[in-house]
XYZ file of C-alpha atoms in Angstrom:
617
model
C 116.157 88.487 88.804
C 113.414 90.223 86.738
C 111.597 93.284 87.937
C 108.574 93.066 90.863
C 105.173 93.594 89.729
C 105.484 97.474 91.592
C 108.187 98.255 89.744
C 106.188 97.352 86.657
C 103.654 99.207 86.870
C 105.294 102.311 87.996
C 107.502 102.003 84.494
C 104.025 101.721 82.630
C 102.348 104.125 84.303
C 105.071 106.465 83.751
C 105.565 105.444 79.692
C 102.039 105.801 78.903
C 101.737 109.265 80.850
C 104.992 110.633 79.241
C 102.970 109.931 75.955
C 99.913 112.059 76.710
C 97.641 109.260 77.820
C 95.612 109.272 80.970
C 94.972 106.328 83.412
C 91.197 105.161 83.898
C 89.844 103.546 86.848
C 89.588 99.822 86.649
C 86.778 98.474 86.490
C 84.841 96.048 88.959
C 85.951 92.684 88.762
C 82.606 91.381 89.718
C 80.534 92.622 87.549
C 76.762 93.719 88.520
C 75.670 96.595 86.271
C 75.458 96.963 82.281
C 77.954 94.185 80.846
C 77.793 91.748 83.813
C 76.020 89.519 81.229
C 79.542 88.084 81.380
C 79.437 87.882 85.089
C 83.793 89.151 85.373
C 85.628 91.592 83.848
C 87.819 89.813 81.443
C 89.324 92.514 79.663
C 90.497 96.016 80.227
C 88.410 97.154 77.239
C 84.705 95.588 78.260
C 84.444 99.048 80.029
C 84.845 100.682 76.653
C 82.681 99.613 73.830
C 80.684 102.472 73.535
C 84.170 104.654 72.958
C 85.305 101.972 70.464
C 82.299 102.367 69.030
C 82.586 106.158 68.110
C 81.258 107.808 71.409
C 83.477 110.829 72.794
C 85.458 109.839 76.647
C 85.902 112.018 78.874
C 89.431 111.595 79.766
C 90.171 112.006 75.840
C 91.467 110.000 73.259
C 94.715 108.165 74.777
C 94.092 105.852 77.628
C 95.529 103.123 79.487
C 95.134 100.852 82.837
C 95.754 97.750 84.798
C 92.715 95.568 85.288
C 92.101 92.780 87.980
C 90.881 90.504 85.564
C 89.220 86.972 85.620
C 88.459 84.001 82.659
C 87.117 80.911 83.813
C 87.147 79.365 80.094
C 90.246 77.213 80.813
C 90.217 76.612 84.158
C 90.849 72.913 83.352
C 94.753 74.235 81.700
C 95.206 75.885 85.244
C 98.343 73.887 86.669
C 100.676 74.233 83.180
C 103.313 77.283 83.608
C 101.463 80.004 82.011
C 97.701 80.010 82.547
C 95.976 81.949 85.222
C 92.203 82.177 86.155
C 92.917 85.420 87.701
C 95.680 87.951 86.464
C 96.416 91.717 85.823
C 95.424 93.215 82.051
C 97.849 95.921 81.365
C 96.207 98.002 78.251
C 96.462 101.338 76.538
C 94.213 102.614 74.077
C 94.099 105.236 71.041
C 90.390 106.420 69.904
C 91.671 107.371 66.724
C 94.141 109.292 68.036
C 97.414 106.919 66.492
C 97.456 103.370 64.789
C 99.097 100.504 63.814
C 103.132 102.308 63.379
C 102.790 104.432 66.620
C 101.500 101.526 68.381
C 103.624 98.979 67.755
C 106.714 101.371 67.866
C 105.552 102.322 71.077
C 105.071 98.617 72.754
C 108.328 97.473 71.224
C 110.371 100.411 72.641
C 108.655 99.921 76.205
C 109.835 96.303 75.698
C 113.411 96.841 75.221
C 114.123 100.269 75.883
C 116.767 100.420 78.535
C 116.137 103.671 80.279
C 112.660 104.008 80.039
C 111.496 100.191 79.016
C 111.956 96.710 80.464
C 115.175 96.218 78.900
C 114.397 92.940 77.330
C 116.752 91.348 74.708
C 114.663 92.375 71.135
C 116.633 89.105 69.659
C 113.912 86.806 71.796
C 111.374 88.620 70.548
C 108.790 87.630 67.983
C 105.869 88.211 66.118
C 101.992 87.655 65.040
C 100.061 89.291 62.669
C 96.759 88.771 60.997
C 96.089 86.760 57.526
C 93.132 87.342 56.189
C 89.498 85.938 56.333
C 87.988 85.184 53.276
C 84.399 84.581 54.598
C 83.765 88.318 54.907
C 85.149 90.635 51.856
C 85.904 93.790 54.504
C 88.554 91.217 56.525
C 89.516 88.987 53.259
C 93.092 90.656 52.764
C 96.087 90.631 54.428
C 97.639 93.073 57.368
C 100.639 93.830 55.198
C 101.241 97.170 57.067
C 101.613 95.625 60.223
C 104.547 92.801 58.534
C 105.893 95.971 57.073
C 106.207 98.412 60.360
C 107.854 94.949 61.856
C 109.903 94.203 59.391
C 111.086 97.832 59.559
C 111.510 97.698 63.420
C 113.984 94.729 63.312
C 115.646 95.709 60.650
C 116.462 99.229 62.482
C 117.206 96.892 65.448
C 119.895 95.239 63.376
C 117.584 92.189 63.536
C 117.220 89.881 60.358
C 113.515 88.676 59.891
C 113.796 85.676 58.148
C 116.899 84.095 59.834
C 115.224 82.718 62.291
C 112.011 83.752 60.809
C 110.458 86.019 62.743
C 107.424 87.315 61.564
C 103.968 84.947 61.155
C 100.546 85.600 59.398
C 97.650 83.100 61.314
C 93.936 83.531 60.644
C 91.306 84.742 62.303
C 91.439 81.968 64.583
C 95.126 83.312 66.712
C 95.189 86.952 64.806
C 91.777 88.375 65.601
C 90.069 89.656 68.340
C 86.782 90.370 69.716
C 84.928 89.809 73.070
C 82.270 87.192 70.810
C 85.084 85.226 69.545
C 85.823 84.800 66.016
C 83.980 87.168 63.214
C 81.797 84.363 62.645
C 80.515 84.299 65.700
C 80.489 88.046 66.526
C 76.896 89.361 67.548
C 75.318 92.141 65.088
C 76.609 95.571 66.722
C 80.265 93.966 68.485
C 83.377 95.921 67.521
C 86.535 93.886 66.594
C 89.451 93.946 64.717
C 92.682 91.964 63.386
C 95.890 91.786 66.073
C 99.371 91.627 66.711
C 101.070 89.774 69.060
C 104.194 89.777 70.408
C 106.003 86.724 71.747
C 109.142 86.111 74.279
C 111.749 82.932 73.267
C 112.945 81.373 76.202
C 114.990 79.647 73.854
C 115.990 75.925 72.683
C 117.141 74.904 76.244
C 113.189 75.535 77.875
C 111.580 73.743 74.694
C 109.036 71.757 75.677
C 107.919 70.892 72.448
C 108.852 67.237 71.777
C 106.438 66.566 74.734
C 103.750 68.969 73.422
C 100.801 67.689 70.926
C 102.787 69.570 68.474
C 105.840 67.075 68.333
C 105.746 66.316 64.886
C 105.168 70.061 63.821
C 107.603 72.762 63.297
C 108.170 74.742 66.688
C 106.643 78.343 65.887
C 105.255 81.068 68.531
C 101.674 79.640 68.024
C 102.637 75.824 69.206
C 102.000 76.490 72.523
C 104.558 73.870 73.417
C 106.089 76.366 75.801
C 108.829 77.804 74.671
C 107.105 80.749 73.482
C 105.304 83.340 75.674
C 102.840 85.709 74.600
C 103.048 88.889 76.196
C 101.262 91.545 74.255
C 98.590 91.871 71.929
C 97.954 94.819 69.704
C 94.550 94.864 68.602
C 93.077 97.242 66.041
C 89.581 97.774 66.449
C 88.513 99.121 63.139
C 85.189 97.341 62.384
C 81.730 96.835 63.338
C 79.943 93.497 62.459
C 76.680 95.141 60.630
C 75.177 91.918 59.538
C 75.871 88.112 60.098
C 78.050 88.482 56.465
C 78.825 91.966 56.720
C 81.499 94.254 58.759
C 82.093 98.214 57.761
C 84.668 100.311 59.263
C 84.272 102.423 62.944
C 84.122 106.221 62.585
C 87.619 105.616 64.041
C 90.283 103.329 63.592
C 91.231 102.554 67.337
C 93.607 100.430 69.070
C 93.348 98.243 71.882
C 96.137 96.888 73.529
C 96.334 94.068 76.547
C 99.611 92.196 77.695
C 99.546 89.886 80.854
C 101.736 91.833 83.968
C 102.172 88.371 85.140
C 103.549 87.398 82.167
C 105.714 90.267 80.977
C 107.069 90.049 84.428
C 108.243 86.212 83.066
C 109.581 87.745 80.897
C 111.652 90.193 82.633
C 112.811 86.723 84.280
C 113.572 85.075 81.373
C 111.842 82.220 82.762
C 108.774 80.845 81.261
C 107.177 79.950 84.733
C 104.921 82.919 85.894
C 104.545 80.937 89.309
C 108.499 82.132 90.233
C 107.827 86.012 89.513
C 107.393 88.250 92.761
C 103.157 88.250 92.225
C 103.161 84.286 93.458
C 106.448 84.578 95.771
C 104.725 85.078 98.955
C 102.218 82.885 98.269
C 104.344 79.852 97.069
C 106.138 80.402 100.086
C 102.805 80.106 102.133
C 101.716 76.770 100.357
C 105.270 75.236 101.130
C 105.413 76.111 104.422
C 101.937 74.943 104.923
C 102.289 71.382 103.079
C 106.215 71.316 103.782
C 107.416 70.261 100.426
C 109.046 72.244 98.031
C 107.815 73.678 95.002
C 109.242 71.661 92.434
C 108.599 69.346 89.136
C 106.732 66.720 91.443
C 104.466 69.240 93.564
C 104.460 72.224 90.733
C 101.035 71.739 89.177
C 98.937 70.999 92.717
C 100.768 74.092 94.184
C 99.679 76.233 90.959
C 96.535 75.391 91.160
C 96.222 76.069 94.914
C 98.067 79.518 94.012
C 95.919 80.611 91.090
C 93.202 79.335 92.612
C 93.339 80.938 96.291
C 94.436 84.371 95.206
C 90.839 85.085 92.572
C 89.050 83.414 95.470
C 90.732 86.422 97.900
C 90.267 89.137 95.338
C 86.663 87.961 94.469
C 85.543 87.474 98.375
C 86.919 91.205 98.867
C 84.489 92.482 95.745
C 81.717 91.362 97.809
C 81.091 87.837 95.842
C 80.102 84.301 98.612
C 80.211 80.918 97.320
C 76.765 79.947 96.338
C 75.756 77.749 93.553
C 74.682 80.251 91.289
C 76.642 82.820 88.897
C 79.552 84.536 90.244
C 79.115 82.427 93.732
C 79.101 78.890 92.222
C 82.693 80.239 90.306
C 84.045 80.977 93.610
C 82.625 77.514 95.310
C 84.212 75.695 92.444
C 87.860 77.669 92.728
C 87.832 76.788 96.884
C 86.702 73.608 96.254
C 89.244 72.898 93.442
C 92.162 74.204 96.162
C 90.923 72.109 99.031
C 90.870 68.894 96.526
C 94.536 70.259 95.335
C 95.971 70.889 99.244
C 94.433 67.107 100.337
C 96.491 65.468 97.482
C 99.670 67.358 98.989
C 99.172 66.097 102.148
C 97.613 69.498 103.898
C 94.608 69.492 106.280
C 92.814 71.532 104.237
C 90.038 71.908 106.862
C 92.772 73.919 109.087
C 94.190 77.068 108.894
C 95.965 76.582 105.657
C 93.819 77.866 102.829
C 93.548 81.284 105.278
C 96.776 81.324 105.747
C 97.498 81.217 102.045
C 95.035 83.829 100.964
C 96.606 86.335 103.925
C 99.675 85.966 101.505
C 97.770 87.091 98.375
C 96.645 90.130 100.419
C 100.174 90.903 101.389
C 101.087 90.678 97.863
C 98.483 93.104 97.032
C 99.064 95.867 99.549
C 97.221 98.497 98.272
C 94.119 96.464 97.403
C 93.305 94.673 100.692
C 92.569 96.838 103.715
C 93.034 95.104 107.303
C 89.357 94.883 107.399
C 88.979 92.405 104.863
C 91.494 89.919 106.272
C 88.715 88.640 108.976
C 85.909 88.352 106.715
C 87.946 86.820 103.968
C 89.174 83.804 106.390
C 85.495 83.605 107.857
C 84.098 82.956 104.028
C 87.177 80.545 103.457
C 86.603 78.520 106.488
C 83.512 78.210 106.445
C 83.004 77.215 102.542
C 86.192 74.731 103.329
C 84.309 73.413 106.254
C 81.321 72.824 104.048
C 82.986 71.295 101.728
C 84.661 68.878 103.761
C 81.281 66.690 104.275
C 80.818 66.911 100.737
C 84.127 64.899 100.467
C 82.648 62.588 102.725
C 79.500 62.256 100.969
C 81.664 61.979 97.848
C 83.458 58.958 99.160
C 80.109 57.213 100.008
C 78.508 57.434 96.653
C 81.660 56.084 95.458
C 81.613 53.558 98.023
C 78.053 52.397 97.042
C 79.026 51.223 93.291
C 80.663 48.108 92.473
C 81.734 49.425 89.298
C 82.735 52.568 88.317
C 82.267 53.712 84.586
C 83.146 57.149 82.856
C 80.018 58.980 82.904
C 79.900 57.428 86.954
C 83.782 59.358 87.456
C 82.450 62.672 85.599
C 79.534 62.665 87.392
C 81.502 62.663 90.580
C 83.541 65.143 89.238
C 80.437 67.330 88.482
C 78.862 67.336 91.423
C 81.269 67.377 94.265
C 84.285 68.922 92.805
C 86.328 65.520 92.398
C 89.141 66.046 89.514
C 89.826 62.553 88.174
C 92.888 61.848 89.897
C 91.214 61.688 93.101
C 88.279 59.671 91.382
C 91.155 57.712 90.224
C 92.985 57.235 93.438
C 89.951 56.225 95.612
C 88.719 54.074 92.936
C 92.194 52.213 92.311
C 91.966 51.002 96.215
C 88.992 49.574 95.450
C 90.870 47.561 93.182
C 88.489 48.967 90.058
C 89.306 50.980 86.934
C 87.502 53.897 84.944
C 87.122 54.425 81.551
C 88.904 57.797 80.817
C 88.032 57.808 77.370
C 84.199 57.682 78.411
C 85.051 60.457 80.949
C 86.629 62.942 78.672
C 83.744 62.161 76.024
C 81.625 63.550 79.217
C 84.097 66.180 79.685
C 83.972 67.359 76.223
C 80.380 67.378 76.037
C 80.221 69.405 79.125
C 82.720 72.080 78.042
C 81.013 72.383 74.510
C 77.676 73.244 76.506
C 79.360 75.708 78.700
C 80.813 77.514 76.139
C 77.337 77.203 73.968
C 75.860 78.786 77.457
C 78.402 81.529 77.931
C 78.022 82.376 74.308
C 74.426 82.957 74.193
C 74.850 84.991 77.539
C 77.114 86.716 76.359
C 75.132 87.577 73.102
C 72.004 88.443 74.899
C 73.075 91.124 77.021
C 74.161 94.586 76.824
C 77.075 93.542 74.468
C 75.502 93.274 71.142
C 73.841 96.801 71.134
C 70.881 95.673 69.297
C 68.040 98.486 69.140
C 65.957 96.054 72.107
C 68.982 96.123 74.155
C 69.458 99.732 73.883
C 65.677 100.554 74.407
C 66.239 98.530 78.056
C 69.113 100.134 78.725
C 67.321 103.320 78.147
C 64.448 102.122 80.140
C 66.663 101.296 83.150
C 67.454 104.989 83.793
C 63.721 106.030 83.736
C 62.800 102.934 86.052
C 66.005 104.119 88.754
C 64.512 107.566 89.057
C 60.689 106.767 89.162
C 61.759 104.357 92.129
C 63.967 107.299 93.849
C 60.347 109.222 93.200
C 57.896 106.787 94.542
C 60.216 104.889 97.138
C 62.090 107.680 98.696
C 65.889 108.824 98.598
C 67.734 105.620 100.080
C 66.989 103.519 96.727
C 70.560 102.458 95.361
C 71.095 100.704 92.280
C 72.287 97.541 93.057
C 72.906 95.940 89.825
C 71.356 95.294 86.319
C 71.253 92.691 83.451
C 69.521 93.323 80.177
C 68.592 90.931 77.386
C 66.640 91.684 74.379
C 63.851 89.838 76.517
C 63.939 91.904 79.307
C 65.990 94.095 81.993
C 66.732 93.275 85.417
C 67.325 95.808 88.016
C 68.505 95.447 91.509
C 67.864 97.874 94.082
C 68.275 98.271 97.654
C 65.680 100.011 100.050
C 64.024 100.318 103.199
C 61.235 98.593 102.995
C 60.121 95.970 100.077
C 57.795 97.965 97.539
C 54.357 97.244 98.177
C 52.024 96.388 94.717
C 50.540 99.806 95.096
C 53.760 101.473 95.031
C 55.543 99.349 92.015
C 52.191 100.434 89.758
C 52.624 104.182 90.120
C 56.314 103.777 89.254
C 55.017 101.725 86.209
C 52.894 104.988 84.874
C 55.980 107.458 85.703
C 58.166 105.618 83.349
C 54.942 105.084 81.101
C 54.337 108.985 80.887
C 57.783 109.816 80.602
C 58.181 107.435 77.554
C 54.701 108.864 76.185
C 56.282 112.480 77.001
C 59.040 111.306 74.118
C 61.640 112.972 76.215
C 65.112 113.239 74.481
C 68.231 111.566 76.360
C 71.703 113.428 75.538
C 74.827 113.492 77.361
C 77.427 115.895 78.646
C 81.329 115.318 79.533
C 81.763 116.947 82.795
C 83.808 117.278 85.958
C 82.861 114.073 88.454
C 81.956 116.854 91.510
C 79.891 118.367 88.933
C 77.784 116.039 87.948
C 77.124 115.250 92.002
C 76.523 118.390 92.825
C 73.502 118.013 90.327
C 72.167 115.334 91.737
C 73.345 112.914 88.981
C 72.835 109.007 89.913
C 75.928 107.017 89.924
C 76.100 103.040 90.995
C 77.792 103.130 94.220
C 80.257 99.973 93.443
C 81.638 101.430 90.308
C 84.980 103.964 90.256
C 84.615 106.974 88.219
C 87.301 109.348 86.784
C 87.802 113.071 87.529
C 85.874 113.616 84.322
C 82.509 111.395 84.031
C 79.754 111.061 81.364
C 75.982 112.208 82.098
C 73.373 111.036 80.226
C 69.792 113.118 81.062
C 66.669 112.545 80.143
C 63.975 115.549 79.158
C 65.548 118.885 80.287
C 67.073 121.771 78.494
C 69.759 120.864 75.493
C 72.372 121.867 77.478
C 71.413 122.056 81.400
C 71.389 118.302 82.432
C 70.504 119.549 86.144
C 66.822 120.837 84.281
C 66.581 116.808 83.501
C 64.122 114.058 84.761
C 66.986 111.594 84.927
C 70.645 112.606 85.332
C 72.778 109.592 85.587
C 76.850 108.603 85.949
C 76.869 106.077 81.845
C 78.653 105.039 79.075
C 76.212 104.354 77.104
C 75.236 103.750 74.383
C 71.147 104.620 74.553
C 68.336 105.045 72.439
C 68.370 109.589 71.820
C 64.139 109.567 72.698
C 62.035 107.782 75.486
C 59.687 107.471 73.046
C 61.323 104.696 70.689
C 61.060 102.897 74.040
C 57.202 101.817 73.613
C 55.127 100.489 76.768
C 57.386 98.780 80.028
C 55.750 96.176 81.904
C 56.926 95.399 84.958
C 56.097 92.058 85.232
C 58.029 91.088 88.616
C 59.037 92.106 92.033
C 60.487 89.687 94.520
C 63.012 90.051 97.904
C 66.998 88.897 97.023
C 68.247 89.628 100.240
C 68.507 92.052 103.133
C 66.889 95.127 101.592
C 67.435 94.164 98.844
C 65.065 94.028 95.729
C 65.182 92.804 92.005
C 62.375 94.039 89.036
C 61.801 92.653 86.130
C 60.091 94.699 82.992
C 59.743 94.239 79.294
């Protein structure tokens, strides 16, 4: 039996420590300030761009964490043995402080080190390393030195690298990595760099591959036929994309590292199925109990799905997040909805205490982030959405009820707006004694992922992430507008939330009392006069009780380290507390209000209890 997730972390904790690097706070999973453009954290390093990016951190220059994270890309693959909508990020990071030998040397010894690693057998290991791109002359050659610090690795290991061969070069589209995708498709500003990734053989026995798409290809870590795991990736972040054809080198050639716990803790199994490691125990045991089958080859991919499924729902319910059919709430609607559909097909009334029952065992797992407080309201939100969703089914059933034939685009549709996968669609439809086109429905299916991705992309690009000079100006502009609403409103205003787009900001607040037109005019001209006053904004690294006992703003959801970053606005160079604005950032900002230019605040409307959204451009 491998190790249990606690005992992982207290090994990496302890490696990464006994190396001089400090742990940073996690960030929220739910995001609803600067990046949350993307609407989750999906990475450990979305919380540091600006440090890739050149700006100083004030825990120093060797870093690591574990991050809740969650990617709803390929929700659709949820139910194979390895994908997860919602898993753990464990990540280090050097801001130029080592590189490509240190950091590879490192990873491989936590691997298999004995004493002070996982102890993993370095003879099912193997590895990934970058090509080339040709389309952009900074990224067109090779990463030689990385083959070469491998090569040298095994070789010390008593390891020979071509028999099996264990070394690969892929391009851009395995061995790079940015959050905009490819360089191609990088926004102007992003920071990105070529990867290594490491892979665990679960050997010949566990191949899958002659049932894979990749049957008549050679079995290589890449296949993603099974028998191969990745369970680190080694990024180096040494460019910046300047120009749609263009990338030139960061001040500092950083790395950023990210391996799956849940699947490193596979690994420690030496079994390729992340559903038997301690993180899903509990809650397999739940689902079984509940739907009394076992978890095997005819129930696996309904109870993974119910699993994955169930425990973001729990973690995302306890961040504050309710189903809804926008944003972050229509994610968490489709993720309950997708588990009741997945308990009804084993047999489960899902409208009972089931789905409950099964998220209690995700909090269990999770001891130290669930507090008995949440178990209540998380059941409350689960029945009730489970409830709802039950006369949807009904409703479901109807429509389908009402055709006399049933076509592809018909099936998607169904799929699409009550939460149907196709083998339900297929299963009501069959007693009907009718068939559907699949091929029509997947050509719907495609057409529908291809526009989501389109949609995430250009969200993605519009918002905080691409640092354009508009987006930094709003950014900028959003510290002004927090303080000139503290000013005019009075001192219970909390930031709530922001998005920015190089069309606009957004800015939630909450407050006593809604801000009459009066009052949203004279914070208008503060913000006006202090852009016209062409104030400078600078920062200073200082202790976190500090920077409170200052008076600087911080947004209430967020965790901040011992050591925090203040950006002020106006003041003397180096007395923040002498400042108009003090406030808890990471930047990066414009360095004077007055690059800003005239904010309009164009809109002011009511999003909830006290609460308040603004929009300005």
């Amino acid at each position: 039996m491998g190790l249990t997730h606690t005992e992982l972390r207290n090994k990496y904790k302890k490696f990464w420590e006994d190396r001089g690097h400090k742990e940073i706070p996690g960030a929220p999973l739910a995001l609803t300030s600067g990046d949350s453009t993307t609407l989750f954290t999906s990475s450990g390093m979305q919380q540091l761009v600006s440090y890739l990016l050149g700006e100083e951190h004030p825990l120093g220059d060797k870093l690591f964490d574990i991050q809740p994270s969650i990617r709803t890309q390929d929700i659709e693959e949820v139910g194979d043995n390895r994908h997860t909508t919602f898993f753990e990020m464990m990540g280090n990071w050097s801001l130029g402080a080592y590189f490509k030998k240190d950091q590879l040397e490192n990873f491989y010894m936590f691997l298999t080190n004995t004493k002070i690693g996982l102890g993993l057998d370095p003879h099912k290991l193997f590895v990934t390393v970058f090509e080339g791109d040709k389309k952009f002359k900074a990224l067109s050659s090779p990463d030689t030195e990385s083959q070469q610090i491998w090569t040298d690795i095994f070789t010390k290991a008593g390891i020979d690298v071509n028999k099996p061969k264990r070394i690969y070069a892929y391009p851009a589209s395995k061995n790079w990595w940015s959050r905009g995708g490819l360089p191609a498709q990088m926004p102007v500003g992003e920071p990105g760099g070529p990867d290594s990734e490491v892979f665990y053989d679960f050997g010949e026995n566990l191949k899958l591959h002659e049932q894979s798409v990749f049957k008549d290809e050679p079995c290589h870590p890449n296949c993603d036929c099974g028998r191969f795991l990745e369970i680190g990736n080694s990024v180096f972040m040494q460019y910046k994309k300047t120009n749609e054809t263009t990338f030139e080198e960061l001040p500092k050639k950083n790395v950023d590292f990210g391996g799956g716990l849940e699947r490193i803790l596979a690994a420690t199994n030496d079994d390729p199925d992340i559903f038997k490691t301690d993180v899903f125990n509990k809650v397999m045991h739940s689902i079984e109990h509940n739907s009394g089958k076992k978890y095997d080859a005819t129930t696996q991919i309904p109870m993974r799905i119910i699993a994955d499924h169930l425990r973001a729902a729990t973690f995302l319910i306890k961040e504050g997040v309710r189903p809804s059919n926008k944003e972050q709430g229509y994610v968490l609607r489709r993720l309950l909805r997708r588990a009741a559909i997945q308990l009804r097909d084993l047999g489960v009334d899902y409208k009972g205490a089931a789905a409950p029952d099964i998220c209690h065992a995700v909090m269990e797992t999770y001891p130290t982030h669930f507090v008995e407080g949440n178990n209540k309201t998380i059941s409350d939100v689960i029945k009730d959405e489970v409830s709802k969703f039950a006369k949807t089914i009904e409703k479901g059933i109807h429509a389908l009820n009402k055709l006399s034939a049933v076509s592809g685009k018909d099936a998607f549709d169904l799929y699409q707006s009550y939460g149907f996968p196709l083998e339900i669609i297929e299963e009501l439809v069959v007693k009907k004694g009718l068939y559907i086109d699949k091929a029509q429905f997947y050509a719907e299916f495609e057409k529908h992922k291809n526009l989501s991705r389109t949609s995430s992309a250009g969200m993605f690009k519009g918002g905080l992430a691409d640092n354009s000079e508009q987006v930094l100006k709003y950014h900028t502009a959003t510290h002004l507008l927090h303080q000139a609403l503290f000013d005019v409103l009075g001192a219970d205003v909390k930031q709530e939330g922001s998005n920015i787009t190089g069309e606009r900001l957004r800015f939630d607040f909450s407050a006593s009392h809604k801000p009459s037109p009066e009052e949203m005019k004279k914070v208008e001209e503060i913000i006006n006069q202090k852009i016209n006053d062409k104030l400078p904004m600078r920062f200073k690294i200082m202790p976190k009780s500090d920077a409170e006992k200052i008076g600087a703003r911080s947004f209430f959801k967020e965790k901040y380290p011992d050591m925090v970053k203040v950006y002020y606005i106006g003041g003397d160079d180096d007395k923040p507390e002498t400042a108009y604005s003090k406030e808890f950032c990471g930047g990066p900002h414009v360095t004077n209000t007055g690059t800003i230019g005239t904010l309009s605040i164009f809109k002011t409307e009511k999003i909830g209890s006290n609460m308040y959204r603004v929009y300005a451009k």
